[in-house]
CSV table of C-alpha atoms in Angstrom, one decimal:
chain,number,residue,atom,x,y,z
N,26,MET,CA,39.1,35.3,-32.8
N,27,ASN,CA,37.8,33.8,-29.6
N,28,ALA,CA,39.0,30.3,-28.9
N,29,PRO,CA,36.2,27.7,-29.0
N,30,PRO,CA,35.0,26.2,-25.7
N,31,PRO,CA,36.5,22.8,-24.7
N,32,SER,CA,34.7,20.0,-26.5
N,33,GLY,CA,32.4,17.7,-24.6
N,34,ARG,CA,31.1,20.2,-22.1
N,35,GLY,CA,29.2,23.4,-22.8
N,36,PRO,CA,28.3,26.3,-20.4
N,37,ARG,CA,26.8,25.1,-17.2
N,38,ARG,CA,23.1,25.7,-16.9
N,39,PHE,CA,21.3,26.1,-13.6
N,40,GLY,CA,17.9,24.5,-13.8
N,41,TRP,CA,15.3,22.6,-11.7
N,42,PRO,CA,17.1,20.1,-9.5
N,43,GLN,CA,16.5,16.4,-10.3
N,44,ARG,CA,16.8,14.8,-6.8
N,45,VAL,CA,13.7,14.2,-4.9
N,46,PHE,CA,15.2,15.7,-1.8
N,47,SER,CA,16.0,19.0,-3.5
N,48,GLN,CA,12.7,19.3,-5.3
N,49,VAL,CA,10.6,18.6,-2.3
N,50,LEU,CA,12.6,21.0,-0.1
N,51,LEU,CA,12.3,23.8,-2.6
N,52,VAL,CA,8.6,23.3,-3.1
N,53,GLN,CA,8.0,23.2,0.6
N,54,LEU,CA,10.1,26.3,1.2
N,55,ALA,CA,8.2,28.1,-1.6
N,56,ILE,CA,4.9,27.1,-0.1
N,57,ILE,CA,5.9,28.1,3.4
N,58,THR,CA,7.2,31.5,2.2
N,59,GLY,CA,4.1,32.2,0.1
N,60,VAL,CA,1.8,31.3,3.0
N,61,THR,CA,3.8,33.4,5.4
N,62,VAL,CA,3.7,36.4,3.1
N,63,LEU,CA,0.0,35.9,2.4
N,64,VAL,CA,-0.9,35.7,6.1
N,65,THR,CA,1.2,38.7,6.9
N,66,SER,CA,-0.4,40.7,4.1
N,67,LEU,CA,-3.9,39.6,5.2
N,68,PHE,CA,-3.0,40.7,8.7
N,69,LEU,CA,-1.6,44.1,7.8
N,70,ALA,CA,-4.5,45.1,5.5
N,71,PRO,CA,-7.2,45.0,8.1
N,72,LEU,CA,-4.7,46.4,10.7
N,73,SER,CA,-4.5,49.6,8.7
N,74,SER,CA,-8.2,49.8,8.4
N,75,GLN,CA,-8.6,49.1,12.1
N,76,LEU,CA,-6.2,51.9,13.0
N,77,ASP,CA,-8.0,54.3,10.7
N,78,ASP,CA,-11.3,53.4,12.2
N,79,GLU,CA,-9.9,53.7,15.8
N,80,ALA,CA,-8.5,57.2,15.0
N,81,MET,CA,-11.8,58.4,13.5
N,82,ARG,CA,-13.8,57.1,16.4
N,83,ARG,CA,-11.4,58.8,18.9
N,84,ALA,CA,-11.8,62.1,17.0
N,85,LEU,CA,-15.6,61.7,17.0
N,86,ALA,CA,-15.6,60.9,20.8
N,87,ILE,CA,-13.5,64.1,21.4
N,88,ALA,CA,-15.9,66.1,19.2
N,89,GLN,CA,-18.9,64.7,21.1
N,90,SER,CA,-17.4,65.6,24.5
N,91,THR,CA,-16.6,69.1,23.3
N,92,ALA,CA,-20.1,69.6,21.9
N,93,ALA,CA,-21.6,68.4,25.2
N,94,ASP,CA,-20.0,71.4,27.0
N,95,SER,CA,-23.0,73.8,27.2
N,96,GLY,CA,-20.7,76.7,27.9
N,97,ILE,CA,-19.2,76.5,24.5
N,98,ALA,CA,-22.6,76.8,22.8
N,99,GLU,CA,-23.5,79.8,25.0
N,100,ASP,CA,-20.2,81.5,24.3
N,101,LEU,CA,-20.7,80.9,20.6
N,102,ARG,CA,-24.0,83.0,20.8
N,103,THR,CA,-22.8,85.7,23.1
N,104,THR,CA,-19.2,86.5,22.1
N,105,GLU,CA,-17.3,87.2,18.9
N,106,PRO,CA,-14.6,84.9,17.4
N,107,SER,CA,-11.3,85.9,18.9
N,108,ALA,CA,-7.9,84.3,19.6
N,109,LEU,CA,-8.4,85.3,23.2
N,110,GLY,CA,-12.1,84.4,23.4
N,111,PRO,CA,-13.6,81.8,25.7
N,112,VAL,CA,-14.4,79.4,22.8
N,113,GLN,CA,-10.7,79.3,21.7
N,114,SER,CA,-9.6,78.9,25.3
N,115,ALA,CA,-11.9,75.9,25.9
N,116,ALA,CA,-11.1,74.3,22.5
N,117,GLU,CA,-7.3,74.5,23.1
N,118,ARG,CA,-7.6,73.1,26.6
N,119,ILE,CA,-9.5,70.1,25.2
N,120,ARG,CA,-7.0,69.7,22.3
N,121,ARG,CA,-4.0,69.7,24.7
N,122,ALA,CA,-5.7,67.3,27.1
N,123,THR,CA,-6.7,64.8,24.4
N,124,GLY,CA,-3.6,65.0,22.1
N,125,ALA,CA,-5.8,65.9,19.1
N,126,GLU,CA,-4.3,67.7,16.2
N,127,TYR,CA,-7.0,70.3,16.3
N,128,VAL,CA,-10.4,71.2,17.9
N,129,VAL,CA,-12.3,73.6,15.7
N,130,VAL,CA,-15.6,75.1,16.8
N,131,MET,CA,-17.7,76.9,14.0
N,132,ASP,CA,-21.0,78.6,13.8
N,133,ARG,CA,-23.7,77.9,11.3
N,134,ARG,CA,-21.9,79.9,8.7
N,135,GLY,CA,-18.9,77.7,8.9
N,136,VAL,CA,-16.8,80.5,10.5
N,137,ARG,CA,-14.1,79.2,12.8
N,138,TRP,CA,-14.3,80.3,16.5
N,139,SER,CA,-11.2,78.2,17.4
N,140,HIS,CA,-8.1,76.8,15.7
N,141,PRO,CA,-4.6,75.8,16.7
N,142,GLU,CA,-3.4,78.6,14.5
N,143,ALA,CA,-4.9,81.7,16.0
N,144,ASP,CA,-4.7,83.7,12.8
N,145,ARG,CA,-7.2,81.3,11.1
N,146,ILE,CA,-9.9,82.2,13.6
N,147,GLY,CA,-12.7,84.1,11.9
N,148,GLU,CA,-12.2,82.4,8.6
N,149,VAL,CA,-14.5,79.9,6.9
N,150,VAL,CA,-13.5,76.2,7.3
N,151,SER,CA,-11.7,74.5,4.4
N,152,THR,CA,-13.9,71.4,4.4
N,153,ASP,CA,-17.7,71.2,4.0
N,154,PRO,CA,-19.4,71.2,7.4
N,155,GLY,CA,-22.9,70.7,5.9
N,156,ASP,CA,-23.7,67.3,7.3
N,157,ALA,CA,-22.7,68.3,10.9
N,158,LEU,CA,-24.7,71.6,10.6
N,159,ARG,CA,-27.7,69.5,9.5
N,160,GLY,CA,-27.5,67.5,12.7
N,161,ARG,CA,-25.5,64.5,11.6
N,162,GLU,CA,-22.3,63.1,13.1
N,163,VAL,CA,-19.5,62.4,10.6
N,164,MET,CA,-16.3,60.3,10.7
N,165,GLU,CA,-13.8,60.5,7.8
N,166,ILE,CA,-10.2,60.6,6.6
N,167,ASP,CA,-9.7,63.9,4.8
N,168,SER,CA,-7.2,66.6,4.1
N,169,GLY,CA,-7.5,70.1,5.4
N,170,THR,CA,-5.3,73.1,6.2
N,171,LEU,CA,-3.3,71.0,8.6
N,172,GLY,CA,-2.9,68.1,6.3
N,173,ARG,CA,-4.4,64.6,6.2
N,174,SER,CA,-6.2,63.6,9.4
N,175,ALA,CA,-8.8,61.4,10.9
N,176,ARG,CA,-11.8,63.6,11.6
N,177,GLY,CA,-15.0,63.5,13.7
N,178,LYS,CA,-17.7,66.2,13.2
N,179,VAL,CA,-20.7,66.6,15.4
N,180,PRO,CA,-23.4,69.3,15.6
N,181,LEU,CA,-23.3,71.9,18.4
N,182,ARG,CA,-26.7,72.4,19.9
N,183,GLY,CA,-28.2,75.2,22.0
N,184,PRO,CA,-30.2,74.9,25.2
N,185,SER,CA,-33.4,74.1,23.3
N,186,GLY,CA,-31.7,71.6,21.0
N,187,GLU,CA,-31.3,73.7,18.0
N,188,VAL,CA,-28.1,73.5,15.9
N,189,VAL,CA,-26.0,76.6,16.6
N,190,GLY,CA,-22.8,75.3,15.1
N,191,ALA,CA,-20.5,72.3,14.8
N,192,VAL,CA,-17.4,70.9,16.3
N,193,SER,CA,-14.7,69.3,14.2
N,194,VAL,CA,-11.8,67.3,15.8
N,195,GLY,CA,-8.8,65.9,13.9
N,196,ILE,CA,-6.3,63.2,14.8
N,197,GLU,CA,-3.0,63.5,12.9
N,198,TYR,CA,-2.9,60.8,10.3
N,199,ASP,CA,0.9,60.5,10.6
N,200,SER,CA,0.5,59.1,14.1
N,201,VAL,CA,-1.8,56.4,12.7
N,202,ARG,CA,0.7,55.5,10.1
N,203,ALA,CA,3.5,55.5,12.7
N,204,ARG,CA,1.5,53.0,14.8
N,205,LEU,CA,1.0,50.9,11.7
N,206,LEU,CA,4.7,51.0,10.9
N,207,GLY,CA,5.6,50.3,14.5
N,208,ALA,CA,3.5,47.1,14.5
N,209,ILE,CA,5.2,45.8,11.3
N,210,PRO,CA,8.6,44.8,12.9
N,211,GLY,CA,6.9,42.7,15.6
N,212,LEU,CA,4.7,41.1,13.0
N,213,LEU,CA,7.6,40.4,10.7
N,214,ALA,CA,9.5,38.8,13.7
N,215,TYR,CA,6.6,36.4,14.2
N,216,ALA,CA,6.4,35.7,10.5
N,217,GLY,CA,10.2,35.1,10.3
N,218,THR,CA,10.0,32.7,13.3
N,219,ALA,CA,7.1,30.8,11.6
N,220,LEU,CA,9.1,30.8,8.4
N,221,ALA,CA,12.2,29.4,10.1
N,222,VAL,CA,10.2,26.7,11.9
N,223,GLY,CA,8.5,25.7,8.6
N,224,ALA,CA,11.8,25.6,6.8
N,225,LEU,CA,13.3,23.3,9.5
N,226,ALA,CA,10.3,21.0,9.3
N,227,ALA,CA,10.5,21.0,5.5
N,228,TYR,CA,14.2,20.1,5.7
N,229,LEU,CA,13.6,17.2,8.1
N,230,ILE,CA,10.7,15.9,6.0
N,231,SER,CA,12.9,16.1,2.9
N,232,ARG,CA,15.8,14.3,4.6
N,233,ARG,CA,13.5,11.5,5.6
N,234,LEU,CA,12.1,11.3,2.0
N,235,GLN,CA,15.7,11.3,0.7
N,236,ARG,CA,16.5,8.2,2.8
N,237,GLN,CA,13.4,6.4,1.8
N,238,THR,CA,13.9,7.1,-2.0
N,239,HIS,CA,17.7,6.5,-1.8
N,240,ASP,CA,18.3,10.0,-3.1
N,241,LEU,CA,16.8,9.2,-6.5
N,242,ALA,CA,15.3,11.6,-9.0
N,243,PHE,CA,11.6,11.4,-9.8
N,244,SER,CA,12.5,10.3,-13.3
N,245,ASP,CA,14.5,7.5,-11.9
N,246,ILE,CA,11.7,6.4,-9.6
N,247,SER,CA,9.3,6.5,-12.5
N,248,ALA,CA,11.6,4.5,-14.7
N,249,LEU,CA,12.1,1.9,-11.8
N,250,LEU,CA,8.3,1.5,-11.4
N,251,THR,CA,7.9,1.1,-15.2
N,252,GLU,CA,10.7,-1.5,-15.3
N,253,ARG,CA,9.2,-3.3,-12.2
N,254,GLU,CA,5.8,-3.6,-13.8
N,255,ALA,CA,7.3,-4.9,-17.1
N,256,MET,CA,9.6,-7.4,-15.2
N,257,LEU,CA,6.9,-8.7,-12.9
N,258,HIS,CA,4.4,-9.3,-15.7
N,259,SER,CA,7.0,-10.9,-18.1
N,260,ILE,CA,8.8,-13.4,-15.9
N,261,ARG,CA,7.6,-17.0,-15.9
N,262,GLU,CA,7.4,-17.2,-12.2
N,263,GLY,CA,4.4,-16.2,-10.2
N,264,VAL,CA,4.8,-13.3,-7.7
N,265,VAL,CA,2.2,-12.5,-5.0
N,266,ALA,CA,2.7,-9.6,-2.6
N,267,LEU,CA,0.6,-9.3,0.5
N,268,ASP,CA,0.3,-6.5,3.1
N,269,GLY,CA,0.4,-6.9,6.8
N,270,THR,CA,-3.4,-7.7,7.0
N,271,GLY,CA,-3.2,-10.5,4.4
N,272,ARG,CA,-4.6,-8.4,1.6
N,273,ILE,CA,-3.2,-9.0,-1.9
N,274,ARG,CA,-1.2,-6.0,-3.0
N,275,LEU,CA,0.2,-7.4,-6.3
N,276,LEU,CA,-0.5,-10.4,-8.5
N,277,ASN,CA,1.5,-10.7,-11.7
N,278,ASP,CA,0.2,-12.5,-14.8
N,279,GLU,CA,2.0,-15.8,-14.1
N,280,ALA,CA,0.6,-15.9,-10.5
N,281,GLN,CA,-2.9,-15.3,-11.9
N,282,ARG,CA,-2.5,-18.2,-14.3
N,283,LEU,CA,-1.1,-20.6,-11.7
N,284,LEU,CA,-3.7,-19.8,-9.0
N,285,GLY,CA,-6.6,-19.5,-11.4
N,286,LEU,CA,-7.3,-15.9,-10.4
N,287,GLY,CA,-8.1,-12.7,-12.3
N,288,PRO,CA,-6.7,-9.2,-11.9
N,289,GLU,CA,-9.7,-8.3,-9.7
N,290,ALA,CA,-8.2,-10.4,-6.9
N,291,ALA,CA,-5.7,-7.5,-6.2
N,292,GLY,CA,-6.8,-5.5,-3.2
N,293,ARG,CA,-8.9,-8.4,-1.7
N,294,PRO,CA,-8.0,-10.6,1.3
N,295,LEU,CA,-6.1,-13.7,0.4
N,296,ASP,CA,-8.5,-16.0,2.3
N,297,GLU,CA,-11.4,-14.5,0.3
N,298,VAL,CA,-10.1,-15.4,-3.1
N,299,LEU,CA,-8.5,-18.8,-2.3
N,300,ASP,CA,-10.2,-21.8,-0.9
N,301,ALA,CA,-9.0,-23.1,2.5
N,302,GLY,CA,-6.2,-25.5,2.0
N,303,ARG,CA,-2.4,-25.9,1.9
N,304,THR,CA,-2.0,-23.3,-0.9
N,305,ALA,CA,-3.7,-20.6,1.1
N,306,ASP,CA,-1.8,-21.6,4.2
N,307,VAL,CA,1.6,-21.4,2.4
N,308,LEU,CA,0.8,-18.0,0.9
N,309,ALA,CA,-0.4,-16.6,4.2
N,310,GLY,CA,2.6,-17.9,6.1
N,311,ARG,CA,0.7,-20.4,8.3
N,312,VAL,CA,3.0,-23.1,6.9
N,313,VAL,CA,6.7,-22.1,6.9
N,314,GLY,CA,9.8,-23.5,5.2
N,315,GLU,CA,11.6,-23.4,1.9
N,316,ASP,CA,10.5,-24.9,-1.4
N,317,LEU,CA,7.0,-25.8,0.0
N,318,LEU,CA,4.8,-27.9,-2.2
N,319,ALA,CA,1.2,-26.9,-2.9
N,320,VAL,CA,-1.4,-28.2,-5.3
N,321,GLN,CA,-3.8,-25.7,-6.9
N,322,GLY,CA,-6.2,-26.6,-9.7
N,323,GLY,CA,-4.3,-29.7,-10.7
N,324,ARG,CA,-1.0,-27.9,-10.8
N,325,VAL,CA,2.0,-28.7,-8.5
N,326,LEU,CA,3.5,-25.5,-7.2
N,327,LEU,CA,6.7,-24.8,-5.4
N,328,ALA,CA,6.4,-21.8,-3.1
N,329,ASN,CA,8.9,-19.6,-1.2
N,330,ARG,CA,7.8,-16.8,1.1
N,331,MET,CA,9.8,-13.8,2.3
N,332,GLU,CA,8.7,-11.2,4.9
N,333,THR,CA,9.0,-7.5,4.1
N,334,ALA,CA,9.9,-4.7,6.5
N,335,ASP,CA,6.3,-3.3,6.6
N,336,GLY,CA,4.8,-6.5,7.9
N,337,GLY,CA,3.8,-7.9,4.6
N,338,SER,CA,5.3,-10.6,2.5
N,339,VAL,CA,6.3,-11.6,-1.1
N,340,VAL,CA,5.6,-15.2,-2.3
N,341,THR,CA,7.1,-16.7,-5.5
N,342,LEU,CA,5.5,-19.6,-7.2
N,343,ARG,CA,7.0,-22.1,-9.7
N,344,ASP,CA,5.1,-24.6,-11.7
N,345,ARG,CA,6.6,-28.0,-11.1
N,346,THR,CA,3.8,-30.1,-12.8
N,347,GLU,CA,5.9,-31.1,-15.8
N,348,LEU,CA,8.9,-31.6,-13.6
N,349,GLU,CA,7.0,-33.9,-11.4
N,350,ARG,CA,5.8,-35.9,-14.4
N,351,LEU,CA,9.4,-36.2,-15.7
N,352,GLY,CA,10.5,-37.2,-12.3
N,353,ARG,CA,8.1,-40.0,-12.1
N,354,GLU,CA,9.2,-41.2,-15.5
N,355,LEU,CA,12.8,-41.0,-14.3
N,356,ASP,CA,11.8,-43.1,-11.3
N,357,SER,CA,10.2,-45.7,-13.6
N,358,THR,CA,13.3,-45.7,-15.8
N,359,THR,CA,15.6,-46.1,-12.7
N,360,GLY,CA,13.5,-49.0,-11.5
N,361,LEU,CA,13.6,-50.7,-14.9
N,362,ILE,CA,17.4,-50.3,-15.0
N,363,ASP,CA,17.7,-51.8,-11.5
N,364,ALA,CA,15.5,-54.7,-12.5
N,365,LEU,CA,17.6,-55.3,-15.7
N,366,ARG,CA,20.7,-55.1,-13.6
N,367,ALA,CA,19.4,-57.7,-11.2
N,368,GLN,CA,18.3,-59.9,-14.1
N,369,ASP,CA,21.7,-59.6,-15.7
N,370,HIS,CA,23.4,-60.7,-12.4
N,371,GLU,CA,21.1,-63.7,-12.1
N,372,HIS,CA,21.8,-64.6,-15.8
N,373,ALA,CA,25.5,-64.4,-15.2
N,374,ASN,CA,25.2,-66.7,-12.2
N,375,ARG,CA,23.4,-69.3,-14.4
N,376,LEU,CA,26.0,-69.0,-17.1
N,377,HIS,CA,28.8,-69.7,-14.5
N,378,THR,CA,26.9,-72.8,-13.3
N,379,LEU,CA,26.5,-74.0,-16.9
N,380,LEU,CA,30.2,-73.3,-17.6
N,381,GLY,CA,31.2,-75.4,-14.5
N,382,LEU,CA,29.0,-78.3,-15.6
N,383,LEU,CA,30.6,-78.2,-19.1
N,384,GLU,CA,34.1,-78.1,-17.7
N,385,LEU,CA,33.3,-81.1,-15.5
N,386,GLU,CA,32.1,-82.8,-18.7
N,387,MET,CA,28.7,-83.3,-17.1
N,388,HIS,CA,26.9,-82.7,-20.4
N,389,GLU,CA,23.6,-84.4,-19.5
N,390,ASP,CA,23.4,-82.4,-16.3
N,391,ALA,CA,24.2,-79.2,-18.3
N,392,MET,CA,21.4,-80.0,-20.7
N,393,GLU,CA,18.9,-80.6,-17.9
N,394,PHE,CA,19.9,-77.3,-16.3
N,395,VAL,CA,19.5,-75.3,-19.4
N,396,THR,CA,16.1,-77.0,-20.1
N,397,GLU,CA,14.9,-76.2,-16.6
N,398,VAL,CA,16.1,-72.6,-16.7
N,399,VAL,CA,14.5,-71.9,-20.1
N,400,GLY,CA,11.3,-73.6,-19.1
N,401,VAL,CA,11.0,-71.7,-15.8
N,402,HIS,CA,11.9,-68.4,-17.4
N,403,ARG,CA,9.3,-68.9,-20.3
N,404,ALA,CA,6.6,-69.9,-17.8
N,405,THR,CA,7.3,-67.0,-15.6
N,406,ALA,CA,7.4,-64.5,-18.5
N,407,GLU,CA,4.1,-65.9,-19.9
N,408,GLN,CA,2.4,-65.6,-16.5
N,409,VAL,CA,3.5,-62.0,-16.0
N,410,THR,CA,2.7,-61.1,-19.6
N,411,GLU,CA,-0.8,-62.4,-19.3
N,412,LYS,CA,-1.5,-60.5,-16.1
N,413,VAL,CA,0.7,-57.5,-16.1
N,414,ARG,CA,1.8,-55.4,-19.1
N,415,ASP,CA,4.5,-53.5,-17.3
N,416,PRO,CA,7.4,-55.6,-16.1
N,417,LEU,CA,8.0,-53.1,-13.3
N,418,LEU,CA,4.7,-54.3,-11.7
N,419,ALA,CA,5.9,-57.8,-11.0
N,420,GLU,CA,6.5,-58.0,-7.2
N,421,ALA,CA,4.2,-56.5,-4.6
N,422,ARG,CA,0.4,-57.1,-4.8
N,423,ILE,CA,-2.3,-54.4,-5.1
N,424,GLU,CA,-5.9,-55.2,-4.8
N,425,VAL,CA,-8.7,-52.9,-6.0
N,426,GLY,CA,-12.4,-53.2,-5.2
N,427,LEU,CA,-15.3,-51.0,-6.4
N,428,ARG,CA,-18.9,-51.2,-5.4
N,429,ALA,CA,-22.0,-49.0,-5.5
N,430,GLU,CA,-24.3,-48.5,-2.5
N,431,GLY,CA,-27.4,-46.7,-3.8
N,432,ARG,CA,-26.0,-43.3,-5.0
N,433,THR,CA,-22.7,-43.8,-3.2
N,434,VAL,CA,-19.6,-45.2,-4.7
N,435,VAL,CA,-17.0,-46.9,-2.5
N,436,LEU,CA,-13.5,-47.6,-3.8
N,437,ARG,CA,-11.0,-49.7,-1.8
N,438,VAL,CA,-7.3,-50.2,-2.6
N,439,ARG,CA,-5.2,-52.7,-0.6
N,440,ASP,CA,-1.5,-53.5,-1.0
N,441,SER,CA,0.9,-56.0,0.5
N,442,GLY,CA,3.5,-53.4,1.7
N,443,PRO,CA,4.7,-52.9,5.2
N,444,GLY,CA,1.7,-50.8,6.1
N,445,ILE,CA,1.4,-47.3,7.8
N,446,ALA,CA,1.8,-46.6,11.4
N,447,PRO,CA,-1.4,-45.4,13.1
N,448,GLU,CA,0.2,-42.1,14.2
N,449,GLN,CA,1.0,-41.4,10.6
N,450,HIS,CA,-2.5,-41.9,9.2
N,451,ALA,CA,-3.3,-38.1,9.4
N,452,SER,CA,0.1,-37.1,7.9
N,453,ILE,CA,0.1,-39.2,4.7
N,454,PHE,CA,-2.5,-36.9,3.1
N,455,THR,CA,-0.2,-33.8,3.6
N,456,GLU,CA,1.5,-32.5,0.5
N,457,GLY,CA,5.2,-33.4,0.5
N,458,TRP,CA,4.9,-36.3,3.1
N,459,SER,CA,6.6,-39.5,2.1
N,460,THR,CA,8.4,-42.5,3.7
N,461,LYS,CA,10.9,-42.7,0.9
N,462,ASP,CA,14.2,-40.8,0.5
N,463,LEU,CA,14.3,-37.7,-1.6
N,464,PRO,CA,14.5,-38.6,-5.3
N,465,ALA,CA,16.8,-37.0,-7.8
N,466,HIS,CA,14.2,-34.6,-9.0
N,467,GLY,CA,13.7,-33.2,-5.5
N,468,LYS,CA,10.1,-33.8,-4.2
N,469,ARG,CA,7.7,-36.6,-3.3
N,470,GLY,CA,4.3,-36.8,-1.7
N,471,LEU,CA,1.6,-35.5,-4.2
N,472,GLY,CA,-0.7,-38.4,-5.1
N,473,LEU,CA,-2.6,-38.9,-1.9
N,474,PRO,CA,-3.3,-35.1,-1.4
N,475,LEU,CA,-4.6,-35.0,-4.9
N,476,VAL,CA,-6.9,-37.9,-4.2
N,477,ARG,CA,-8.2,-36.3,-1.1
N,478,ARG,CA,-8.8,-33.0,-2.8
N,479,LEU,CA,-10.7,-34.6,-5.7
N,480,ALA,CA,-12.8,-36.6,-3.2
N,481,GLU,CA,-13.6,-33.6,-1.1
N,482,ARG,CA,-14.6,-31.6,-4.2
N,483,GLN,CA,-17.2,-34.3,-4.8
N,484,GLY,CA,-18.3,-34.1,-1.2
N,485,GLY,CA,-16.6,-37.4,-0.3
N,486,SER,CA,-13.8,-38.5,1.9
N,487,VAL,CA,-10.6,-40.6,2.0
N,488,SER,CA,-9.4,-42.7,4.9
N,489,VAL,CA,-6.6,-45.3,5.6
N,490,ALA,CA,-6.5,-48.3,7.8
N,491,ALA,CA,-4.3,-51.3,8.5
N,492,ALA,CA,-5.1,-54.4,6.3
N,493,ASP,CA,-5.4,-57.9,7.7
N,494,GLY,CA,-2.2,-59.8,7.1
N,495,GLY,CA,-0.1,-56.6,6.6
N,496,GLY,CA,-0.2,-53.7,4.3
N,497,ALA,CA,-2.8,-50.9,4.2
N,498,VAL,CA,-6.3,-50.3,2.9
N,499,PHE,CA,-7.3,-46.9,1.4
N,500,THR,CA,-11.1,-46.2,1.2
N,501,VAL,CA,-12.6,-43.5,-1.0
N,502,VAL,CA,-16.3,-42.8,-0.4
N,503,LEU,CA,-18.1,-40.6,-3.0
N,504,PRO,CA,-21.7,-40.0,-1.8
N,505,GLU,CA,-24.3,-39.0,-4.5
N,506,ALA,CA,-21.8,-39.9,-7.2
N,507,LEU,CA,-24.4,-41.7,-9.2
N,508,ALA,CA,-27.4,-40.1,-10.8
N,509,GLY,CA,-29.8,-42.9,-9.7
N,510,PRO,CA,-29.8,-46.3,-8.0
N,511,VAL,CA,-27.5,-48.8,-9.6
N,512,GLU,CA,-29.0,-52.0,-10.8
N,513,PRO,CA,-27.2,-55.0,-9.2
N,514,PRO,CA,-24.7,-56.5,-11.6
N,515,SER,CA,-25.3,-59.9,-13.1
N,516,GLU,CA,-22.1,-61.1,-11.5
N,517,PRO,CA,-21.0,-60.2,-8.0
N,518,VAL,CA,-18.4,-57.5,-7.7
N,519,PRO,CA,-15.2,-59.0,-6.5
N,520,ASP,CA,-14.0,-58.1,-3.0
N,521,PRO,CA,-10.6,-56.4,-2.8
N,522,ALA,CA,-9.5,-59.1,-0.3
N,523,THR,CA,-9.7,-61.8,-2.9
N,524,THR,CA,-9.2,-60.0,-6.2
N,525,THR,CA,-5.7,-59.1,-7.5
N,526,THR,CA,-5.9,-56.4,-10.1
N,527,ALA,CA,-2.3,-55.2,-10.3
N,528,THR,CA,1.0,-55.5,-8.6
N,529,SER,CA,3.6,-52.8,-8.0
N,530,ALA,CA,7.1,-52.6,-6.8
N,531,THR,CA,6.2,-49.2,-5.1
N,532,THR,CA,5.6,-49.5,-1.3
N,533,THR,CA,2.5,-48.2,0.4
N,534,GLY,CA,4.4,-45.6,2.4
N,535,GLU,CA,4.9,-43.3,-0.6
N,536,ASN,CA,2.1,-40.9,-1.6
N,537,ARG,CA,1.0,-41.8,-5.1
């Protein structure tokens, strides 16, 4: 019995290669070889016909020259067919001079008066001379007593133009075939050169393709593309790919959601599908940096952009809206803790004072001190509670004024902070700008850009100026914000300079 083959590996099978390089090279070589063979065949086919036609025309020309000799026609009428006759002598002289296989002169009966083989003189020709004897010229490839040949037959006419016989001239067909076979080696040399050049070009192209595809198989490339599509459309991070001209090449589902775009945006210029603003500038690379903030449709986005080798770029977008909200809550909680810590310190100081008075047995002074502290604390708490619900808003002063001028609404907000330097008036409305240190959650500077964007959507504007006595005044103008003229109120609208609406511990310098 034959031993079984080793387990785990069967006989090796030679099939179609898997690598892109090998497949492309083989396909190109097959195409080049096929084209070369086809062109060579197409060239050889008419070449054979051309050589046949050339041989027949040459035979016809010799026959016409022979028939034009008036002496032959006269000898045909006045002599008998003979191997030593004048017709045979003239025909052989022409045959040797032209290199023809034979020159046969015949009378109207088809009897030969000349032939390369003298013993055939006086016999009837082996092929039909009817067309030539009827006055027609004939070219053909036919077989006779001397084998296959290219023939030309013409009528032989007498002095008055009557047909007295015919002339048949043959060119050996083997010479035609020899010329054809002689042309093939040169043709094959050209074809081989063309094939070699094509093979070299196919190899170079395949090598370049191998480097670009990292020598992967087509199945691997297909799997990578499928996985790429699944990954891009399943991740919770927006991805936007742009080409070198700023046209969107790819837009995954999350990017469509964050930017408020549809799948039809792919293939269109970025500036055509997004309104002018910071978001478009960040995506287009007109604003550079890492973790750039942008606001789009009420969402706070964090963008990072990377250039690609072909001049395009890939931008990733992360939604930080919820994170920003949580960060603000954390800031508020941190502020509350700081306030409680300060209050605890102040309370400890008062307890130490009270303890000192008691140790000195100054009981009446201690009672007065306690009464005073409790009373001041209660009065302060009642005042704050009446005016401000949030204990964090118990320090700096913010004044808000609102008035209507026809269809226009004007909102002014003034605070008592340190104010804003004139050279920073244009910068405070930029997303990410802030006078405060970076908080724990990472970013500041979103409020004022949102205010400006909302105002501009309504056709209005936002401006900032220095306030009298310190601080800053922000003015929001919304033209055509009201459907009709506003009736004057029964009570005058308070001016922001005299009305205190709320107080805040946050300084003016931070974008809110």
